[in-house]
């Protein structure tokens, strides 16, 4: 007992040292004779309470502020620390989150003040609302305690007139539940994103829209969101939704009509089709796992660095954000006109003059330049007024210097080609710095990202060999499961034939299991094998001198695979039916014969898959 007590007291002493306080121990007597309890407090009259926690796997020390401290500092939150394995952690609370948000915006040249506004405690989470301010600009912060992290949502008070965010966007932060003492406040961040309010709202319509378009994924947002590379791809997503929904409804309805005509219990097999729903979560899960297989490749490392807070803070700075918001609003006006490209070209021609006017803080001149050169009317100028007044000059030299430091780090991590740091440094000084005043800020940074990706080194043969090996290892369990599932068809078929007392319910239960398992296996095989196809085969096609277009070859190859599937799956169905038709003539021999052939074909297919990966592994290893 004394040993446990000394551990608790040592933990209290450690926390007091962190808070620059000295703990005193005061004995308090209880009603039970000869029993006692100690109270621990410091010179500020803060009380310390410690206990062991299995859930936290350590000692929890809570520091309760004094009544005077609550009144003077307006604090009613106790601080909680965890002593675990010789390290000390601070449990995340509102004070730490507010400190993080202030640090986040200070790194982007904002000078914000944050004040908590309202707090509620619900059954499932702890919800707090706060207000962020800089000058006359205000924003709302929602802080929600979820499991296993904190979620912070920050948006401007009026999304149409933003200052902290992009128009109609909001920041979403995921915060760790604890921070190791001595580490930077930035390390408490798990991830963050700036997303459209419409796609991140908790309303049922927004949640459905986010699920359909897959906008939870930053890759898909970058691909076909409104700010993405190809917003037009959203029409293909809608095609997939409407066509499959219509086909599924019609197919199910007609099938039920036919089943009713045939009587019996044939209708239950429609449930197998409904189990295609199992494919959706399986696709999401195995997509994430397959992405993990490429973490060691340079393309993934480069994208992670570009998406890092260290890199993003440059173009999320207050100065660049003011220009991005202004240019976004201006672009929306141009989109409503007939000559979008001409208007953008005219703006790029006068941007340097606009920038000089902003440096002189002559915002009236900015409005005149826009009116005279871009033919904006009064209503259009009024809609831009808030954005014009927020425009700030930026330090080109500082931006170039920061980006040059990031390029050096990429080069040190062996992500870029040899000598790329010199090439990119020249690009930043001679081209990028001029692009900031020649193009929109978004386009200038996009051109730099494109240039950065051009200097990305190609994966080494050793990295490709590791990718193929890892994909093979991940696929093997599903190939084995696939064969066992194939064998189960024989088991249920022969059981149905030779066991007449088999309960009718057993058949639909089996087909439900079979349908769900088949969809899960297909999702896993497709996601893992696609990494080898795209990262190795497609790249080799692009570099092959005998191939005119890798995209054409890849498209033709996939088309050929689908033709083979259509022909031979139909042929297999016909052979299976023929076995039944001829069974009366052959004395059931034809049924056993076609089933035996089917088993041999399936095993041969498994052997071909094994040889495919085995030879790819050898080929990639020989090329090292």
XYZ file of C-alpha atoms in Angstrom:
624
model
C 0.000 0.000 0.000
C 2.863 2.373 0.869
C 4.431 1.651 -2.534
C 1.268 2.671 -4.397
C 0.953 5.764 -2.213
C 4.552 6.827 -2.948
C 3.925 6.430 -6.695
C 0.915 8.750 -6.436
C 2.876 11.301 -4.400
C 5.807 11.190 -6.857
C 3.365 11.826 -9.700
C 1.912 14.826 -7.861
C 5.422 16.213 -7.294
C 6.229 15.895 -11.021
C 3.091 17.781 -12.014
C 3.779 20.509 -9.453
C 7.287 20.994 -10.905
C 5.777 21.464 -14.370
C 3.439 24.134 -12.957
C 6.355 25.801 -11.092
C 4.673 25.105 -7.788
C 5.647 23.465 -4.492
C 3.257 20.896 -3.035
C 2.458 20.669 0.651
C 0.805 17.716 2.324
C -1.897 18.172 4.940
C -3.290 15.328 7.010
C -7.055 15.054 7.383
C -8.734 12.614 9.816
C -11.777 10.566 9.016
C -14.507 9.131 11.216
C -12.961 5.647 11.139
C -10.449 5.367 14.018
C -6.721 5.260 13.138
C -7.483 5.975 9.461
C -6.297 9.113 7.722
C -6.238 10.850 4.390
C -3.925 13.503 2.966
C -4.745 16.654 1.087
C -2.163 17.982 -1.392
C -2.079 21.679 -2.311
C 0.433 24.300 -3.494
C 1.170 27.935 -2.633
C -1.637 29.055 -4.985
C -4.070 26.897 -3.006
C -4.631 24.603 -5.991
C -5.570 21.105 -4.919
C -3.936 17.983 -6.393
C -5.734 14.637 -6.594
C -4.143 11.470 -7.980
C -5.378 7.954 -8.747
C -4.424 4.928 -10.802
C -6.242 4.395 -14.106
C -6.329 1.137 -16.062
C -7.987 2.853 -19.012
C -5.219 5.463 -19.246
C -2.563 2.888 -18.274
C -0.938 5.234 -15.754
C -1.519 7.703 -12.940
C -4.030 10.517 -13.420
C -3.312 13.753 -11.563
C -6.023 16.402 -11.477
C -5.198 19.988 -10.538
C -8.248 21.830 -9.212
C -7.991 25.652 -9.273
C -8.710 27.666 -6.160
C -11.842 29.788 -5.835
C -9.782 32.976 -6.141
C -8.118 31.727 -9.336
C -11.522 30.923 -10.784
C -12.712 34.469 -10.087
C -9.592 36.301 -11.254
C -8.774 34.172 -14.326
C -12.368 33.240 -15.111
C -11.321 29.567 -15.155
C -13.511 26.797 -13.855
C -11.798 23.925 -15.662
C -9.500 21.600 -13.778
C -6.307 20.458 -15.455
C -5.666 16.767 -15.881
C -2.274 15.111 -16.375
C -1.280 11.496 -17.018
C 2.010 9.997 -15.814
C 2.761 6.961 -17.950
C 6.017 5.051 -18.579
C 8.190 7.899 -17.315
C 6.441 10.453 -19.554
C 3.899 13.105 -18.633
C 0.899 13.969 -20.781
C -1.619 16.797 -20.506
C -5.194 15.750 -21.188
C -6.653 17.899 -23.930
C -9.113 20.487 -22.679
C -10.624 23.743 -23.911
C -7.571 25.760 -22.826
C -5.227 23.632 -24.951
C -7.578 23.686 -27.969
C -7.871 27.482 -27.843
C -4.081 27.742 -27.546
C -3.724 25.464 -30.586
C -6.156 27.513 -32.702
C -4.352 30.741 -31.771
C -1.031 29.141 -32.717
C -2.527 27.800 -35.978
C -3.624 31.262 -37.103
C -0.546 33.074 -35.759
C 1.569 30.853 -38.047
C -0.547 32.233 -40.885
C 0.026 35.875 -39.824
C -3.347 36.327 -38.109
C -3.642 38.022 -34.720
C -6.757 36.469 -33.253
C -8.520 36.548 -29.930
C -10.762 33.679 -28.818
C -13.364 33.691 -26.070
C -15.601 30.763 -25.051
C -19.260 31.645 -25.404
C -21.401 28.694 -24.406
C -21.001 25.203 -23.008
C -23.374 22.247 -22.853
C -22.901 18.687 -21.684
C -24.775 15.984 -23.540
C -25.065 12.244 -23.059
C -22.600 11.412 -25.809
C -20.324 14.409 -25.989
C -19.129 17.676 -24.497
C -20.009 20.630 -26.766
C -18.587 24.145 -26.487
C -19.055 27.191 -28.678
C -16.464 29.974 -28.901
C -15.945 33.175 -30.864
C -12.785 34.037 -32.809
C -12.068 37.713 -33.564
C -9.551 39.883 -35.354
C -10.481 43.538 -35.612
C -14.039 43.743 -36.904
C -13.936 40.185 -38.266
C -15.642 37.434 -36.324
C -16.009 33.696 -36.658
C -17.713 30.827 -34.832
C -15.942 27.841 -33.308
C -17.646 24.610 -32.283
C -15.642 22.261 -30.063
C -17.042 18.755 -29.630
C -15.565 16.010 -27.456
C -16.042 12.772 -29.365
C -14.387 9.365 -29.097
C -11.473 8.999 -29.618
C -10.604 12.641 -30.412
C -11.804 16.238 -30.207
C -13.468 17.763 -33.263
C -13.219 21.522 -33.862
C -15.237 23.296 -36.579
C -14.360 26.911 -37.408
C -16.249 29.102 -39.867
C -16.727 32.794 -40.568
C -19.740 34.517 -39.054
C -20.927 35.289 -42.589
C -19.641 32.617 -45.046
C -20.390 34.997 -47.952
C -17.895 37.547 -46.563
C -15.061 35.416 -45.231
C -11.848 36.416 -43.518
C -10.575 33.295 -41.799
C -11.811 30.789 -44.396
C -12.545 30.542 -48.102
C -16.107 31.612 -49.102
C -18.686 29.016 -48.021
C -15.937 26.890 -46.461
C -14.978 25.936 -42.926
C -11.991 24.429 -41.139
C -12.428 21.037 -39.496
C -9.711 19.953 -37.037
C -9.285 16.586 -35.346
C -7.340 16.931 -32.097
C -5.555 14.253 -30.046
C -7.017 13.504 -26.581
C -3.654 14.182 -24.887
C -0.351 15.980 -25.528
C 3.053 14.941 -24.224
C 4.624 17.628 -22.045
C 7.573 19.272 -23.773
C 6.240 18.783 -27.300
C 5.012 21.564 -29.553
C 1.324 22.462 -29.390
C 1.163 21.723 -33.153
C 1.703 18.013 -32.472
C -1.730 17.736 -30.910
C -3.241 17.950 -34.406
C -4.272 14.672 -36.045
C -5.418 16.256 -39.308
C -7.426 19.163 -40.640
C -9.147 20.213 -43.819
C -10.919 23.211 -45.287
C -14.175 21.888 -46.707
C -17.328 23.272 -48.224
C -19.955 23.926 -45.565
C -22.535 22.302 -47.848
C -20.562 19.024 -47.929
C -19.707 18.959 -44.205
C -23.027 20.024 -42.710
C -24.768 17.535 -40.413
C -28.070 17.896 -42.278
C -29.333 14.609 -43.829
C -29.134 16.002 -47.391
C -25.538 17.183 -46.936
C -24.502 13.881 -45.365
C -26.081 11.967 -48.256
C -24.362 14.244 -50.791
C -21.014 13.780 -49.048
C -21.444 10.004 -49.033
C -22.456 9.823 -52.700
C -19.597 11.976 -53.952
C -17.060 10.529 -51.509
C -15.936 14.005 -50.443
C -14.644 12.637 -47.139
C -11.570 11.624 -49.144
C -9.145 14.508 -49.867
C -8.070 12.690 -53.057
C -11.605 12.651 -54.469
C -12.200 16.276 -53.446
C -9.051 17.260 -55.312
C -10.244 15.205 -58.296
C -13.818 16.387 -58.919
C -15.066 18.874 -56.307
C -15.920 22.402 -57.473
C -12.304 23.442 -56.755
C -10.939 20.130 -58.081
C -9.270 19.215 -61.332
C -12.370 17.827 -63.122
C -15.700 18.948 -61.581
C -17.367 17.386 -64.640
C -16.685 13.904 -63.225
C -19.568 14.479 -60.800
C -21.906 13.755 -63.726
C -20.383 10.282 -64.002
C -21.026 9.748 -60.285
C -24.668 10.716 -60.813
C -24.871 8.375 -63.806
C -23.694 5.507 -61.616
C -26.230 6.369 -58.891
C -29.307 6.839 -61.085
C -28.634 4.010 -63.558
C -27.890 1.387 -60.895
C -30.780 2.512 -58.710
C -33.210 2.283 -61.631
C -31.850 -1.079 -62.816
C -31.958 -2.517 -59.308
C -35.582 -1.488 -58.758
C -36.732 -2.817 -62.140
C -34.748 -6.046 -61.810
C -36.110 -6.739 -58.322
C -39.702 -5.950 -59.268
C -39.648 -8.154 -62.372
C -37.897 -10.980 -60.503
C -40.592 -10.994 -57.807
C -43.305 -11.144 -60.477
C -41.620 -14.166 -62.122
C -41.069 -15.851 -58.743
C -44.740 -15.399 -57.869
C -45.640 -17.067 -61.160
C -43.283 -20.000 -60.514
C -44.541 -20.327 -56.921
C -42.299 -21.961 -54.340
C -39.660 -20.099 -52.368
C -37.584 -18.835 -55.284
C -38.278 -15.187 -54.370
C -35.856 -15.267 -51.403
C -32.812 -15.316 -53.683
C -33.450 -11.641 -54.409
C -31.861 -10.995 -51.007
C -28.534 -12.049 -52.541
C -28.730 -9.064 -54.892
C -29.466 -6.736 -51.988
C -26.247 -7.922 -50.364
C -24.348 -5.887 -52.934
C -24.664 -3.211 -50.240
C -21.899 -5.088 -48.366
C -19.589 -4.037 -51.184
C -19.711 -0.349 -50.122
C -18.061 -0.616 -46.663
C -15.719 -3.309 -47.994
C -14.566 -0.983 -50.793
C -13.913 1.832 -48.286
C -12.001 -0.403 -45.891
C -9.805 -2.129 -48.468
C -9.218 1.130 -50.328
C -7.625 2.548 -47.164
C -5.575 -0.611 -46.705
C -4.401 -0.574 -50.318
C -3.327 3.074 -50.001
C -1.132 2.028 -47.090
C 0.797 -0.279 -49.440
C 2.147 2.721 -51.386
C 3.309 4.779 -48.387
C 6.968 4.049 -49.178
C 6.698 5.339 -52.775
C 7.946 8.872 -53.607
C 4.572 10.016 -55.007
C 2.819 9.259 -51.704
C 5.605 10.858 -49.654
C 5.477 13.995 -51.808
C 1.686 14.273 -51.539
C 1.831 13.840 -47.761
C 4.375 16.649 -47.541
C 2.249 18.940 -49.751
C -0.786 18.186 -47.560
C 1.148 18.784 -44.336
C 0.428 21.770 -42.114
C 4.032 22.901 -42.552
C 3.533 23.275 -46.299
C -0.084 24.463 -46.360
C 0.463 27.322 -43.931
C 2.251 29.243 -46.701
C -0.778 29.599 -48.998
C -3.169 29.688 -46.043
C -1.479 32.826 -44.695
C -3.714 35.844 -44.111
C -2.181 37.776 -47.017
C -2.482 34.998 -49.596
C -5.932 34.022 -48.267
C -7.163 37.597 -48.855
C -6.133 37.370 -52.520
C -7.512 33.862 -52.963
C -10.895 34.950 -51.592
C -10.937 38.072 -53.762
C -9.991 36.145 -56.915
C -12.524 33.429 -56.163
C -15.328 36.008 -55.883
C -14.122 37.713 -59.076
C -14.026 34.372 -60.893
C -17.644 33.677 -59.911
C -18.622 36.964 -61.571
C -16.686 36.010 -64.728
C -18.411 32.596 -64.861
C -21.770 34.330 -65.293
C -20.485 36.120 -68.392
C -20.025 34.854 -71.915
C -16.261 35.436 -72.320
C -14.824 33.838 -69.190
C -11.350 33.212 -70.664
C -11.071 36.786 -71.986
C -12.089 38.276 -68.624
C -9.528 36.147 -66.776
C -6.846 37.210 -69.241
C -7.731 40.874 -68.710
C -7.536 40.445 -64.938
C -4.117 38.800 -65.168
C -2.935 41.733 -67.266
C -3.852 44.295 -64.603
C -3.129 42.239 -61.454
C 0.290 43.828 -60.926
C -1.309 47.308 -61.002
C -3.942 46.158 -58.518
C -1.187 44.821 -56.259
C 0.650 48.166 -56.355
C -2.575 49.947 -55.377
C -2.990 47.538 -52.440
C 0.589 48.250 -51.346
C -0.328 51.960 -51.323
C -3.587 51.101 -49.469
C -5.491 52.860 -52.240
C -8.542 50.582 -52.410
C -10.504 53.179 -54.369
C -7.955 52.798 -57.153
C -8.462 49.015 -57.100
C -12.180 49.513 -57.722
C -11.459 51.931 -60.585
C -9.026 49.474 -62.209
C -11.622 46.713 -62.030
C -14.360 48.972 -63.372
C -12.354 50.400 -66.287
C -10.524 47.255 -67.414
C -13.004 44.497 -66.571
C -16.224 46.471 -67.191
C -17.719 45.645 -63.791
C -21.000 47.360 -62.953
C -21.906 48.863 -59.569
C -23.654 45.750 -58.240
C -20.638 43.583 -59.110
C -18.248 46.070 -57.486
C -20.416 46.164 -54.358
C -20.292 42.383 -54.093
C -16.478 42.598 -54.240
C -16.149 45.500 -51.801
C -15.602 43.379 -48.677
C -12.934 41.336 -50.483
C -11.188 44.430 -51.865
C -10.996 46.002 -48.412
C -9.438 42.814 -47.007
C -6.637 42.680 -49.623
C -3.146 42.752 -48.121
C 0.302 42.947 -49.746
C 2.412 39.796 -49.395
C 6.143 39.357 -49.071
C 7.230 37.573 -52.251
C 10.787 37.102 -51.040
C 9.587 35.515 -47.782
C 7.237 33.142 -49.634
C 9.999 32.108 -52.049
C 12.418 31.580 -49.154
C 9.899 29.427 -47.247
C 9.180 27.304 -50.312
C 12.899 26.935 -50.989
C 13.354 25.551 -47.461
C 10.560 23.046 -48.080
C 12.171 21.960 -51.352
C 15.448 21.366 -49.510
C 13.664 19.127 -47.013
C 12.083 17.141 -49.856
C 15.494 16.718 -51.435
C 17.005 15.579 -48.122
C 14.255 12.955 -47.806
C 15.238 11.535 -51.213
C 11.808 12.276 -52.719
C 13.054 14.383 -55.641
C 15.360 13.630 -58.531
C 19.086 14.354 -58.028
C 19.776 18.052 -58.629
C 16.071 18.994 -58.501
C 16.608 21.340 -55.568
C 18.796 23.596 -57.753
C 16.273 23.516 -60.616
C 13.337 24.285 -58.322
C 15.214 27.072 -56.552
C 15.771 28.728 -59.923
C 12.090 28.196 -60.796
C 10.960 29.839 -57.537
C 13.170 32.902 -58.004
C 12.675 33.480 -61.717
C 9.173 32.156 -62.474
C 7.054 31.557 -59.382
C 7.682 35.014 -57.894
C 6.425 36.570 -61.163
C 3.498 34.138 -61.407
C 2.121 35.507 -58.121
C 1.516 38.839 -59.885
C 0.789 37.358 -63.298
C -1.824 34.704 -62.446
C -4.312 34.110 -59.665
C -2.676 32.907 -56.441
C -4.392 29.530 -56.758
C -2.997 29.062 -60.262
C 0.500 30.206 -59.253
C 0.649 27.632 -56.463
C -0.895 24.963 -58.688
C 1.799 25.538 -61.314
C 4.424 25.213 -58.591
C 2.877 21.945 -57.371
C 2.846 20.637 -60.949
C 6.509 21.599 -61.325
C 7.269 19.914 -58.015
C 5.635 16.688 -59.153
C 7.640 16.773 -62.387
C 10.788 16.658 -60.269
C 9.548 13.696 -58.239
C 11.888 10.763 -58.684
C 10.573 7.505 -60.122
C 10.211 4.592 -57.697
C 13.256 2.349 -57.464
C 12.981 -1.289 -58.520
C 13.390 -2.260 -54.890
C 10.341 -0.147 -53.925
C 8.284 -1.671 -56.751
C 9.384 -5.161 -55.691
C 8.239 -4.406 -52.138
C 4.876 -3.154 -53.455
C 4.261 -6.325 -55.488
C 5.304 -8.531 -52.565
C 3.039 -6.664 -50.106
C 0.075 -6.790 -52.500
C 0.557 -10.517 -52.986
C 0.697 -11.115 -49.229
C -2.517 -9.152 -48.714
C -4.334 -10.942 -51.543
C -3.405 -14.543 -50.574
C -5.892 -14.818 -47.643
C -8.743 -13.660 -49.886
C -7.761 -16.059 -52.672
C -7.862 -18.910 -50.143
C -11.225 -17.653 -48.849
C -12.405 -17.485 -52.466
C -11.529 -21.156 -53.077
C -13.212 -22.236 -49.839
C -16.295 -20.289 -50.887
C -16.184 -22.090 -54.237
C -16.010 -25.460 -52.473
C -19.001 -24.435 -50.358
C -21.098 -24.371 -53.541
C -20.471 -28.103 -53.969
C -21.254 -28.744 -50.321
C -24.597 -26.974 -50.411
C -25.478 -28.463 -53.814
C -24.803 -32.084 -52.862
C -26.404 -31.566 -49.458
C -29.564 -30.314 -51.145
C -29.554 -33.376 -53.440
C -28.736 -36.171 -50.993
C -30.346 -34.821 -47.802
C -34.039 -34.353 -48.554
C -34.744 -33.395 -44.928
C -32.540 -30.311 -45.175
C -34.526 -27.363 -43.720
C -35.691 -24.878 -46.337
C -34.319 -22.012 -44.227
C -30.747 -23.344 -44.594
C -30.654 -22.506 -48.310
C -31.471 -18.767 -48.030
C -29.099 -18.447 -45.057
C -26.307 -19.960 -47.154
C -26.989 -17.675 -50.132
C -27.016 -14.636 -47.877
C -23.609 -15.664 -46.538
C -22.351 -16.459 -50.054
C -23.509 -13.124 -51.490
C -21.952 -11.008 -48.732
C -18.675 -12.968 -48.811
C -18.394 -12.740 -52.602
C -18.763 -8.945 -52.543
C -16.180 -8.544 -49.760
C -13.673 -10.790 -51.565
C -14.172 -8.963 -54.877
C -13.648 -5.560 -53.211
C -10.416 -6.698 -51.536
C -8.994 -8.335 -54.686
C -9.773 -5.330 -56.883
C -8.322 -2.720 -54.501
C -5.070 -4.560 -53.790
C -4.440 -5.709 -57.368
C -5.145 -2.226 -58.789
C -2.068 -0.877 -56.985
C 0.183 -3.273 -58.924
C -1.635 -2.438 -62.158
C -1.342 1.331 -61.821
C 1.966 1.709 -59.967
C 3.918 -0.876 -61.973
C 2.246 -2.059 -65.181
C 0.831 1.328 -66.234
C 4.083 3.159 -65.462
C 6.012 0.637 -67.556
C 3.572 1.152 -70.434
C 4.162 4.921 -70.255
C 7.923 4.389 -70.569
C 7.798 1.712 -73.285
C 9.035 2.967 -76.704
C 6.721 0.539 -78.553
C 3.587 1.942 -76.893
C 2.073 5.071 -78.453
C -0.470 5.726 -75.691
C -0.415 4.019 -72.298
C -3.985 5.197 -71.626
C -5.269 3.604 -74.848
C -3.499 0.317 -74.119
C -4.787 0.244 -70.543
C -8.338 1.009 -71.673
C -8.196 -1.698 -74.347
C -6.767 -4.225 -71.881
C -9.599 -3.643 -69.401
C -12.148 -3.838 -72.194
C -10.649 -7.160 -73.290
C -10.855 -8.504 -69.725
C -14.557 -7.565 -69.558
C -15.220 -9.249 -72.945
C -13.562 -12.431 -71.704
C -15.645 -12.282 -68.530
C -18.869 -11.860 -70.531
C -18.082 -14.688 -72.985
C -16.707 -17.320 -70.629
C -19.093 -16.717 -67.734
C -21.976 -17.148 -70.216
C -20.312 -20.253 -71.689
C -19.900 -21.660 -68.183
C -23.595 -21.097 -67.451
C -24.548 -22.888 -70.664
C -22.283 -25.871 -69.869
C -23.742 -26.069 -66.383
C -27.286 -26.108 -67.779
C -26.288 -28.687 -70.416
C -25.093 -30.997 -67.649
C -28.614 -30.936 -66.215
C -30.340 -31.294 -69.628
C -28.241 -34.336 -70.611
C -28.444 -35.971 -67.170
C -31.511 -38.029 -68.138
C -29.590 -39.495 -71.073
C -26.228 -39.996 -69.346
C -27.585 -41.197 -66.016
C -26.477 -38.010 -64.195
C -22.876 -38.551 -65.385
C -22.955 -35.278 -67.359
C -23.742 -33.311 -64.164
C -20.785 -34.749 -62.285
C -18.579 -34.340 -65.354
C -19.241 -30.591 -65.798
C -18.893 -29.996 -62.037
C -15.533 -31.801 -62.054
C -14.343 -29.714 -64.996
C -15.489 -26.557 -63.171
C -13.364 -27.507 -60.143
C -10.295 -28.105 -62.310
C -10.777 -24.803 -64.130
C -11.108 -22.886 -60.846
C -7.982 -24.441 -59.351
C -6.125 -23.695 -62.586
C -7.280 -20.071 -62.288
C -5.805 -19.894 -58.791
C -2.536 -21.328 -60.136
C -2.432 -18.709 -62.910
C -2.900 -15.925 -60.341
C -0.028 -17.323 -58.279
C 2.245 -17.537 -61.346
C 1.293 -13.970 -62.327
C 2.501 -12.489 -59.031
C 5.434 -14.877 -58.747
C 6.787 -13.837 -62.161
C 6.126 -10.152 -61.532
C 8.101 -10.440 -58.295
C 11.001 -12.124 -60.097
C 10.925 -9.593 -62.931
C 11.018 -6.602 -60.576
C 13.828 -8.207 -58.571
C 15.907 -8.988 -61.678
C 15.627 -5.357 -62.783
C 17.206 -4.055 -59.529
